[in-house]
């Protein structure tokens, strides 16, 4: 173990924050450039761009399920979190490099329709980011003692990651999205790989502690596949409809009715109502925590409909309102918009709170 880790110096906190920063930067590149490049370089229709984006969250949800089931119970590459950070970082960097070269990859594989390859690249990029996001945060808890030191670790992570997120949009605004994509790929690769070799992970996680109120033993992190799918129960309707929509589009099938869409809508509303109306009173701590988590999941899902719509279709709005802009200028306007959004998001809470 390095001396800076033993003493928990500020330089160690900076190193500890870099893997999360890499994944945050990759996500910022995706938000700024994915819709833009699919429209301007590959000329996909707006509804197809929506389907490409829909593939990502599916991979994210499934990836979180798998990683949640195994991440706390594995040890290889001399670490518990390190393997997922390394794999996710390399994959994310490769998929960023693939974005401007989807047509080249498509031709090399002898394919004609570019939509399928675009979905595959977006799906892999989102999966890589989601596979690494939790481990990059969990490693902070693994190597810092509970209390002030751990809070300091997360504060450093949030500050550095947020700063680089704003920097990503600044690069796109000052130069262009191609510069952002290629520089982002290099940065994501370096910030994912190098810091992990300066961090020594504990072989054993902290033991579970009994609940002081009801004597319940709180199990250490790590969920079975069934438990995790049950945890995301409020999102089942969204997940089912996304898989259905992508399958129809890739299969070239035009549905004659909208019964399945209505079924997914009814299922979503029913599951969300069930989650929001369920009471936590009188429940054991673990059960009450799960109920609270599902309430947050249900409430935030509506917020994310709006946020995700902005991420996906901002470029189309700019193109509609300012048709005289060229492709590069339109990309800069989108980057400036997200730069302002993230700058306000970083400054306002600190100012108000």
Short mmCIF file of C-alpha atoms in Angstrom, two decimals:
data_model
loop_
_atom_site.label_atom_id
_atom_site.label_comp_id
_atom_site.label_asym_id
_atom_site.label_seq_id
_atom_site.Cartn_x
_atom_site.Cartn_y
_atom_site.Cartn_z
CA UNK A 1 0.00 0.00 0.00
CA UNK A 2 1.33 3.43 -0.94
CA UNK A 3 2.09 5.92 1.82
CA UNK A 4 -0.41 8.41 0.38
CA UNK A 5 -3.16 5.80 0.79
CA UNK A 6 -2.13 5.00 4.36
CA UNK A 7 -2.23 8.69 5.28
CA UNK A 8 -5.28 9.45 3.07
CA UNK A 9 -3.62 12.53 1.61
CA UNK A 10 -5.35 14.92 -0.75
CA UNK A 11 -3.32 13.53 -3.65
CA UNK A 12 -4.71 10.06 -2.89
CA UNK A 13 -8.25 11.43 -2.87
CA UNK A 14 -7.57 12.95 -6.30
CA UNK A 15 -6.32 9.60 -7.65
CA UNK A 16 -9.31 7.84 -6.06
CA UNK A 17 -11.68 10.24 -7.86
CA UNK A 18 -10.27 9.76 -11.36
CA UNK A 19 -12.04 6.49 -12.38
CA UNK A 20 -15.45 8.03 -11.57
CA UNK A 21 -14.32 11.14 -13.45
CA UNK A 22 -13.52 9.00 -16.50
CA UNK A 23 -17.01 7.50 -16.57
CA UNK A 24 -18.62 10.89 -16.02
CA UNK A 25 -16.59 12.33 -18.89
CA UNK A 26 -17.63 9.45 -21.18
CA UNK A 27 -21.26 10.10 -20.30
CA UNK A 28 -20.85 13.82 -21.07
CA UNK A 29 -19.36 12.98 -24.47
CA UNK A 30 -22.27 10.65 -25.16
CA UNK A 31 -24.83 13.32 -24.23
CA UNK A 32 -23.12 16.03 -26.26
CA UNK A 33 -22.21 14.11 -29.39
CA UNK A 34 -24.25 10.93 -29.89
CA UNK A 35 -27.47 12.39 -31.32
CA UNK A 36 -25.51 15.01 -33.25
CA UNK A 37 -23.22 12.53 -35.01
CA UNK A 38 -26.04 10.08 -35.78
CA UNK A 39 -27.96 12.89 -37.47
CA UNK A 40 -25.21 14.82 -39.24
CA UNK A 41 -22.79 12.06 -40.28
CA UNK A 42 -25.07 9.05 -40.64
CA UNK A 43 -28.33 10.85 -41.48
CA UNK A 44 -30.54 8.74 -39.22
CA UNK A 45 -34.14 9.84 -38.80
CA UNK A 46 -35.10 11.37 -35.48
CA UNK A 47 -37.21 8.36 -34.44
CA UNK A 48 -34.29 6.01 -35.16
CA UNK A 49 -32.00 8.16 -33.03
CA UNK A 50 -34.48 7.72 -30.19
CA UNK A 51 -34.27 3.94 -30.62
CA UNK A 52 -30.46 4.06 -30.53
CA UNK A 53 -30.67 5.90 -27.22
CA UNK A 54 -33.28 3.45 -25.91
CA UNK A 55 -30.81 0.59 -26.33
CA UNK A 56 -28.42 2.18 -23.84
CA UNK A 57 -30.65 2.16 -20.74
CA UNK A 58 -31.61 -1.45 -21.48
CA UNK A 59 -27.94 -2.38 -21.37
CA UNK A 60 -27.50 -0.22 -18.29
CA UNK A 61 -30.32 -1.87 -16.37
CA UNK A 62 -29.18 -5.36 -17.32
CA UNK A 63 -25.55 -4.46 -16.64
CA UNK A 64 -26.40 -3.10 -13.21
CA UNK A 65 -28.29 -6.33 -12.47
CA UNK A 66 -25.32 -8.52 -13.39
CA UNK A 67 -22.68 -6.37 -11.70
CA UNK A 68 -24.86 -5.95 -8.61
CA UNK A 69 -25.10 -9.72 -8.36
CA UNK A 70 -21.38 -10.46 -8.54
CA UNK A 71 -19.22 -7.37 -7.87
CA UNK A 72 -18.96 -7.80 -4.09
CA UNK A 73 -18.21 -11.50 -4.33
CA UNK A 74 -15.34 -11.65 -6.82
CA UNK A 75 -11.59 -11.12 -6.64
CA UNK A 76 -9.38 -11.06 -9.71
CA UNK A 77 -6.79 -8.71 -11.24
CA UNK A 78 -5.86 -8.23 -7.56
CA UNK A 79 -9.05 -6.34 -6.83
CA UNK A 80 -12.79 -6.40 -6.37
CA UNK A 81 -13.66 -3.16 -8.21
CA UNK A 82 -10.55 -2.90 -10.38
CA UNK A 83 -11.61 -5.49 -13.02
CA UNK A 84 -14.90 -3.72 -13.72
CA UNK A 85 -13.23 -0.30 -13.85
CA UNK A 86 -10.57 -1.56 -16.27
CA UNK A 87 -12.99 -3.44 -18.51
CA UNK A 88 -15.53 -0.62 -18.51
CA UNK A 89 -12.88 2.03 -19.17
CA UNK A 90 -11.34 0.20 -22.12
CA UNK A 91 -14.76 -0.59 -23.63
CA UNK A 92 -15.99 2.99 -23.18
CA UNK A 93 -12.86 4.39 -24.87
CA UNK A 94 -13.18 1.96 -27.78
CA UNK A 95 -16.87 2.78 -28.28
CA UNK A 96 -16.12 6.52 -28.27
CA UNK A 97 -13.57 5.88 -31.01
CA UNK A 98 -16.19 3.81 -32.84
CA UNK A 99 -18.77 6.64 -32.91
CA UNK A 100 -17.20 8.57 -35.85
CA UNK A 101 -16.35 5.29 -37.58
CA UNK A 102 -19.62 3.35 -37.44
CA UNK A 103 -19.87 3.38 -41.23
CA UNK A 104 -16.33 1.96 -41.56
CA UNK A 105 -17.10 -0.83 -39.07
CA UNK A 106 -20.39 -1.50 -40.84
CA UNK A 107 -18.69 -1.92 -44.23
CA UNK A 108 -15.89 -4.05 -42.76
CA UNK A 109 -18.49 -6.45 -41.38
CA UNK A 110 -20.35 -6.56 -44.70
CA UNK A 111 -23.54 -5.01 -43.32
CA UNK A 112 -25.84 -2.62 -45.16
CA UNK A 113 -28.19 -0.94 -42.68
CA UNK A 114 -26.28 1.31 -40.30
CA UNK A 115 -29.00 1.44 -37.63
CA UNK A 116 -28.13 -1.97 -36.19
CA UNK A 117 -24.45 -1.09 -35.81
CA UNK A 118 -25.32 2.30 -34.29
CA UNK A 119 -27.50 0.54 -31.71
CA UNK A 120 -24.71 -1.97 -30.98
CA UNK A 121 -22.14 0.80 -30.41
CA UNK A 122 -24.49 2.89 -28.26
CA UNK A 123 -25.55 -0.19 -26.29
CA UNK A 124 -21.94 -1.22 -25.62
CA UNK A 125 -20.95 2.33 -24.66
CA UNK A 126 -23.81 2.64 -22.19
CA UNK A 127 -23.14 -0.83 -20.82
CA UNK A 128 -19.45 0.01 -20.31
CA UNK A 129 -20.31 3.21 -18.46
CA UNK A 130 -22.93 1.51 -16.28
CA UNK A 131 -20.71 -1.48 -15.52
CA UNK A 132 -18.02 0.87 -14.20
CA UNK A 133 -20.08 3.59 -12.52
CA UNK A 134 -20.94 1.68 -9.34
CA UNK A 135 -17.44 0.19 -8.85
CA UNK A 136 -15.84 3.63 -9.26
CA UNK A 137 -17.98 4.86 -6.36
CA UNK A 138 -17.84 1.69 -4.29
CA UNK A 139 -14.05 1.67 -4.28
CA UNK A 140 -14.12 4.95 -2.35
CA UNK A 141 -16.14 3.30 0.42
CA UNK A 142 -13.88 0.23 0.33
CA UNK A 143 -10.63 2.09 1.01
CA UNK A 144 -11.79 4.86 3.37
CA UNK A 145 -13.04 4.53 6.96
CA UNK A 146 -16.66 5.43 7.62
CA UNK A 147 -17.22 9.02 8.67
CA UNK A 148 -15.38 12.21 7.80
CA UNK A 149 -12.74 10.53 5.61
CA UNK A 150 -15.33 8.75 3.46
CA UNK A 151 -17.40 11.91 3.09
CA UNK A 152 -14.25 13.74 2.02
CA UNK A 153 -13.60 11.05 -0.60
CA UNK A 154 -17.05 11.45 -2.14
CA UNK A 155 -16.74 15.24 -2.01
CA UNK A 156 -13.47 15.11 -3.93
CA UNK A 157 -15.01 12.71 -6.43
CA UNK A 158 -18.06 14.91 -7.00
CA UNK A 159 -15.94 18.05 -7.40
CA UNK A 160 -13.41 16.60 -9.84
CA UNK A 161 -15.97 14.60 -11.83
CA UNK A 162 -18.28 17.61 -12.11
CA UNK A 163 -15.42 19.86 -13.22
CA UNK A 164 -14.38 17.47 -15.98
CA UNK A 165 -18.02 17.08 -17.03
CA UNK A 166 -18.26 20.83 -17.58
CA UNK A 167 -14.87 20.69 -19.36
CA UNK A 168 -16.26 18.11 -21.81
CA UNK A 169 -18.99 20.48 -22.95
CA UNK A 170 -16.47 23.34 -23.09
CA UNK A 171 -14.28 21.34 -25.50
CA UNK A 172 -17.28 20.73 -27.76
CA UNK A 173 -18.27 24.39 -27.58
CA UNK A 174 -14.82 25.86 -28.28
CA UNK A 175 -13.65 23.33 -30.88
CA UNK A 176 -16.13 20.71 -32.13
CA UNK A 177 -17.63 17.35 -31.23
CA UNK A 178 -15.04 15.38 -33.19
CA UNK A 179 -12.29 16.92 -31.04
CA UNK A 180 -14.39 16.10 -27.98
CA UNK A 181 -14.89 12.46 -29.03
CA UNK A 182 -11.23 11.70 -29.79
CA UNK A 183 -9.81 13.58 -26.80
CA UNK A 184 -12.51 12.01 -24.63
CA UNK A 185 -11.51 8.49 -25.70
CA UNK A 186 -7.89 9.14 -24.68
CA UNK A 187 -8.88 10.75 -21.38
CA UNK A 188 -11.36 8.01 -20.46
CA UNK A 189 -8.76 5.31 -21.16
CA UNK A 190 -6.01 6.97 -19.11
CA UNK A 191 -8.19 7.97 -16.15
CA UNK A 192 -9.70 4.49 -15.96
CA UNK A 193 -6.50 2.45 -16.18
CA UNK A 194 -3.68 4.38 -14.50
CA UNK A 195 -5.28 5.26 -11.10
CA UNK A 196 -6.32 1.66 -10.36
CA UNK A 197 -2.66 0.61 -10.02
CA UNK A 198 -2.09 3.17 -7.25
CA UNK A 199 -5.05 1.97 -5.15
CA UNK A 200 -4.85 -1.17 -3.00
CA UNK A 201 -8.24 -2.70 -2.27
CA UNK A 202 -9.03 -4.60 0.95
CA UNK A 203 -9.44 -8.34 0.46
CA UNK A 204 -12.41 -8.48 2.86
CA UNK A 205 -15.30 -6.03 3.09
CA UNK A 206 -16.60 -4.81 6.46
CA UNK A 207 -18.77 -7.35 8.23
CA UNK A 208 -22.53 -6.87 8.44
CA UNK A 209 -23.90 -5.11 11.51
CA UNK A 210 -27.18 -5.84 13.30
CA UNK A 211 -29.98 -3.32 13.19
CA UNK A 212 -30.09 -1.67 16.62
CA UNK A 213 -33.88 -1.39 16.62
CA UNK A 214 -35.08 -4.82 15.52
CA UNK A 215 -31.94 -6.96 15.66
CA UNK A 216 -32.05 -7.61 11.93
CA UNK A 217 -28.74 -8.43 10.31
CA UNK A 218 -28.05 -6.13 7.37
CA UNK A 219 -26.49 -8.24 4.66
CA UNK A 220 -23.38 -7.02 2.93
CA UNK A 221 -23.88 -5.57 -0.54
CA UNK A 222 -24.52 -7.86 -3.48
CA UNK A 223 -27.86 -8.98 -4.85
CA UNK A 224 -29.13 -12.03 -6.63
CA UNK A 225 -30.50 -11.53 -10.12
CA UNK A 226 -34.03 -12.09 -8.85
CA UNK A 227 -33.66 -9.57 -6.01
CA UNK A 228 -32.28 -6.93 -8.33
CA UNK A 229 -35.02 -7.39 -10.94
CA UNK A 230 -37.57 -7.10 -8.16
CA UNK A 231 -35.86 -3.92 -6.95
CA UNK A 232 -36.38 -2.25 -10.35
CA UNK A 233 -40.01 -3.36 -10.49
CA UNK A 234 -41.35 0.20 -11.17
CA UNK A 235 -39.32 0.26 -14.41
CA UNK A 236 -40.58 -3.00 -15.87
CA UNK A 237 -43.02 -1.26 -18.23
CA UNK A 238 -40.33 1.04 -19.62
CA UNK A 239 -37.90 -1.85 -20.06
CA UNK A 240 -40.48 -4.07 -21.77
CA UNK A 241 -41.58 -1.35 -24.19
CA UNK A 242 -37.99 -0.42 -25.11
CA UNK A 243 -37.16 -4.02 -26.01
CA UNK A 244 -40.43 -4.30 -27.96
CA UNK A 245 -39.85 -1.07 -29.92
CA UNK A 246 -36.26 -1.88 -30.86
CA UNK A 247 -37.17 -5.43 -31.90
CA UNK A 248 -39.95 -4.20 -34.20
CA UNK A 249 -37.75 -1.56 -35.83
CA UNK A 250 -34.82 -3.87 -36.45
CA UNK A 251 -37.17 -6.56 -37.74
CA UNK A 252 -38.92 -4.12 -40.09
CA UNK A 253 -42.30 -4.95 -38.54
CA UNK A 254 -45.12 -2.39 -38.54
CA UNK A 255 -47.70 -3.17 -35.82
CA UNK A 256 -51.33 -2.84 -36.87
CA UNK A 257 -52.57 -1.96 -33.39
CA UNK A 258 -51.24 -0.21 -30.31
CA UNK A 259 -52.49 -2.71 -27.75
CA UNK A 260 -48.99 -3.56 -26.54
CA UNK A 261 -48.13 0.12 -26.03
CA UNK A 262 -51.31 0.56 -23.99
CA UNK A 263 -50.46 -2.55 -21.97
CA UNK A 264 -46.97 -1.19 -21.18
CA UNK A 265 -48.45 2.17 -20.19
CA UNK A 266 -51.00 0.53 -17.89
CA UNK A 267 -48.32 -1.73 -16.40
CA UNK A 268 -46.02 1.23 -15.75
CA UNK A 269 -48.73 3.32 -14.09
CA UNK A 270 -49.88 0.37 -11.95
CA UNK A 271 -46.37 -0.54 -10.76
CA UNK A 272 -45.48 3.07 -10.03
CA UNK A 273 -48.71 3.67 -8.12
CA UNK A 274 -48.02 0.52 -6.11
CA UNK A 275 -44.48 1.71 -5.31
CA UNK A 276 -45.51 5.26 -4.38
CA UNK A 277 -48.47 4.24 -2.20
CA UNK A 278 -46.69 1.50 -0.24
CA UNK A 279 -45.98 2.48 3.36
CA UNK A 280 -42.62 2.06 5.10
CA UNK A 281 -44.08 2.25 8.60
CA UNK A 282 -43.68 -0.83 10.75
CA UNK A 283 -41.28 -2.50 8.31
CA UNK A 284 -37.82 -3.83 9.03
CA UNK A 285 -35.00 -1.52 8.06
CA UNK A 286 -34.01 -3.47 4.94
CA UNK A 287 -37.61 -3.75 3.71
CA UNK A 288 -38.32 -0.09 4.45
CA UNK A 289 -35.14 0.86 2.60
CA UNK A 290 -36.24 -1.10 -0.46
CA UNK A 291 -39.69 0.55 -0.39
CA UNK A 292 -38.04 3.97 -0.18
CA UNK A 293 -35.68 3.12 -3.01
CA UNK A 294 -38.55 2.06 -5.26
CA UNK A 295 -40.42 5.29 -4.45
CA UNK A 296 -37.39 7.32 -5.52
CA UNK A 297 -37.08 5.13 -8.63
CA UNK A 298 -40.72 5.73 -9.57
CA UNK A 299 -40.57 9.48 -8.93
CA UNK A 300 -37.26 10.00 -10.73
CA UNK A 301 -38.37 8.00 -13.76
CA UNK A 302 -40.81 10.76 -14.71
CA UNK A 303 -38.08 13.37 -14.25
CA UNK A 304 -35.77 11.35 -16.46
CA UNK A 305 -38.34 11.19 -19.23
CA UNK A 306 -37.90 14.95 -19.51
CA UNK A 307 -34.14 14.95 -18.99
CA UNK A 308 -33.54 12.12 -21.45
CA UNK A 309 -35.78 13.82 -24.01
CA UNK A 310 -33.57 16.90 -23.72
CA UNK A 311 -30.39 14.83 -24.12
CA UNK A 312 -31.70 13.02 -27.20
CA UNK A 313 -33.60 15.69 -29.09
CA UNK A 314 -31.82 18.94 -28.19
CA UNK A 315 -29.96 18.82 -31.51
CA UNK A 316 -33.26 18.51 -33.44
CA UNK A 317 -34.71 21.55 -31.69
CA UNK A 318 -31.60 23.62 -32.43
CA UNK A 319 -31.68 22.49 -36.06
CA UNK A 320 -35.38 23.39 -36.31
CA UNK A 321 -35.02 26.83 -34.73
CA UNK A 322 -31.67 27.70 -36.38
CA UNK A 323 -31.69 25.91 -39.76
CA UNK A 324 -29.02 28.24 -41.15
CA UNK A 325 -26.36 26.70 -38.87
CA UNK A 326 -23.94 24.17 -40.30
CA UNK A 327 -23.35 20.78 -38.69
CA UNK A 328 -20.29 21.87 -36.68
CA UNK A 329 -21.94 25.10 -35.50
CA UNK A 330 -25.05 23.21 -34.45
CA UNK A 331 -22.87 20.85 -32.40
CA UNK A 332 -21.24 23.83 -30.71
CA UNK A 333 -24.62 25.35 -29.81
CA UNK A 334 -25.71 22.04 -28.24
CA UNK A 335 -22.44 21.83 -26.28
CA UNK A 336 -22.82 25.42 -25.07
CA UNK A 337 -26.37 24.64 -23.93
CA UNK A 338 -25.27 21.64 -21.88
CA UNK A 339 -22.26 23.60 -20.60
CA UNK A 340 -24.58 26.25 -19.17
CA UNK A 341 -26.92 23.58 -17.76
CA UNK A 342 -24.10 21.78 -15.93
CA UNK A 343 -22.42 24.97 -14.75
CA UNK A 344 -25.67 26.16 -13.19
CA UNK A 345 -26.20 22.68 -11.72
CA UNK A 346 -22.75 22.82 -10.12
CA UNK A 347 -22.92 26.39 -8.81
CA UNK A 348 -26.57 26.83 -7.79
CA UNK A 349 -26.77 24.12 -5.08
CA UNK A 350 -23.61 25.41 -3.39
CA UNK A 351 -24.92 28.99 -3.55
CA UNK A 352 -28.46 28.25 -2.35
CA UNK A 353 -27.68 25.56 0.22
#
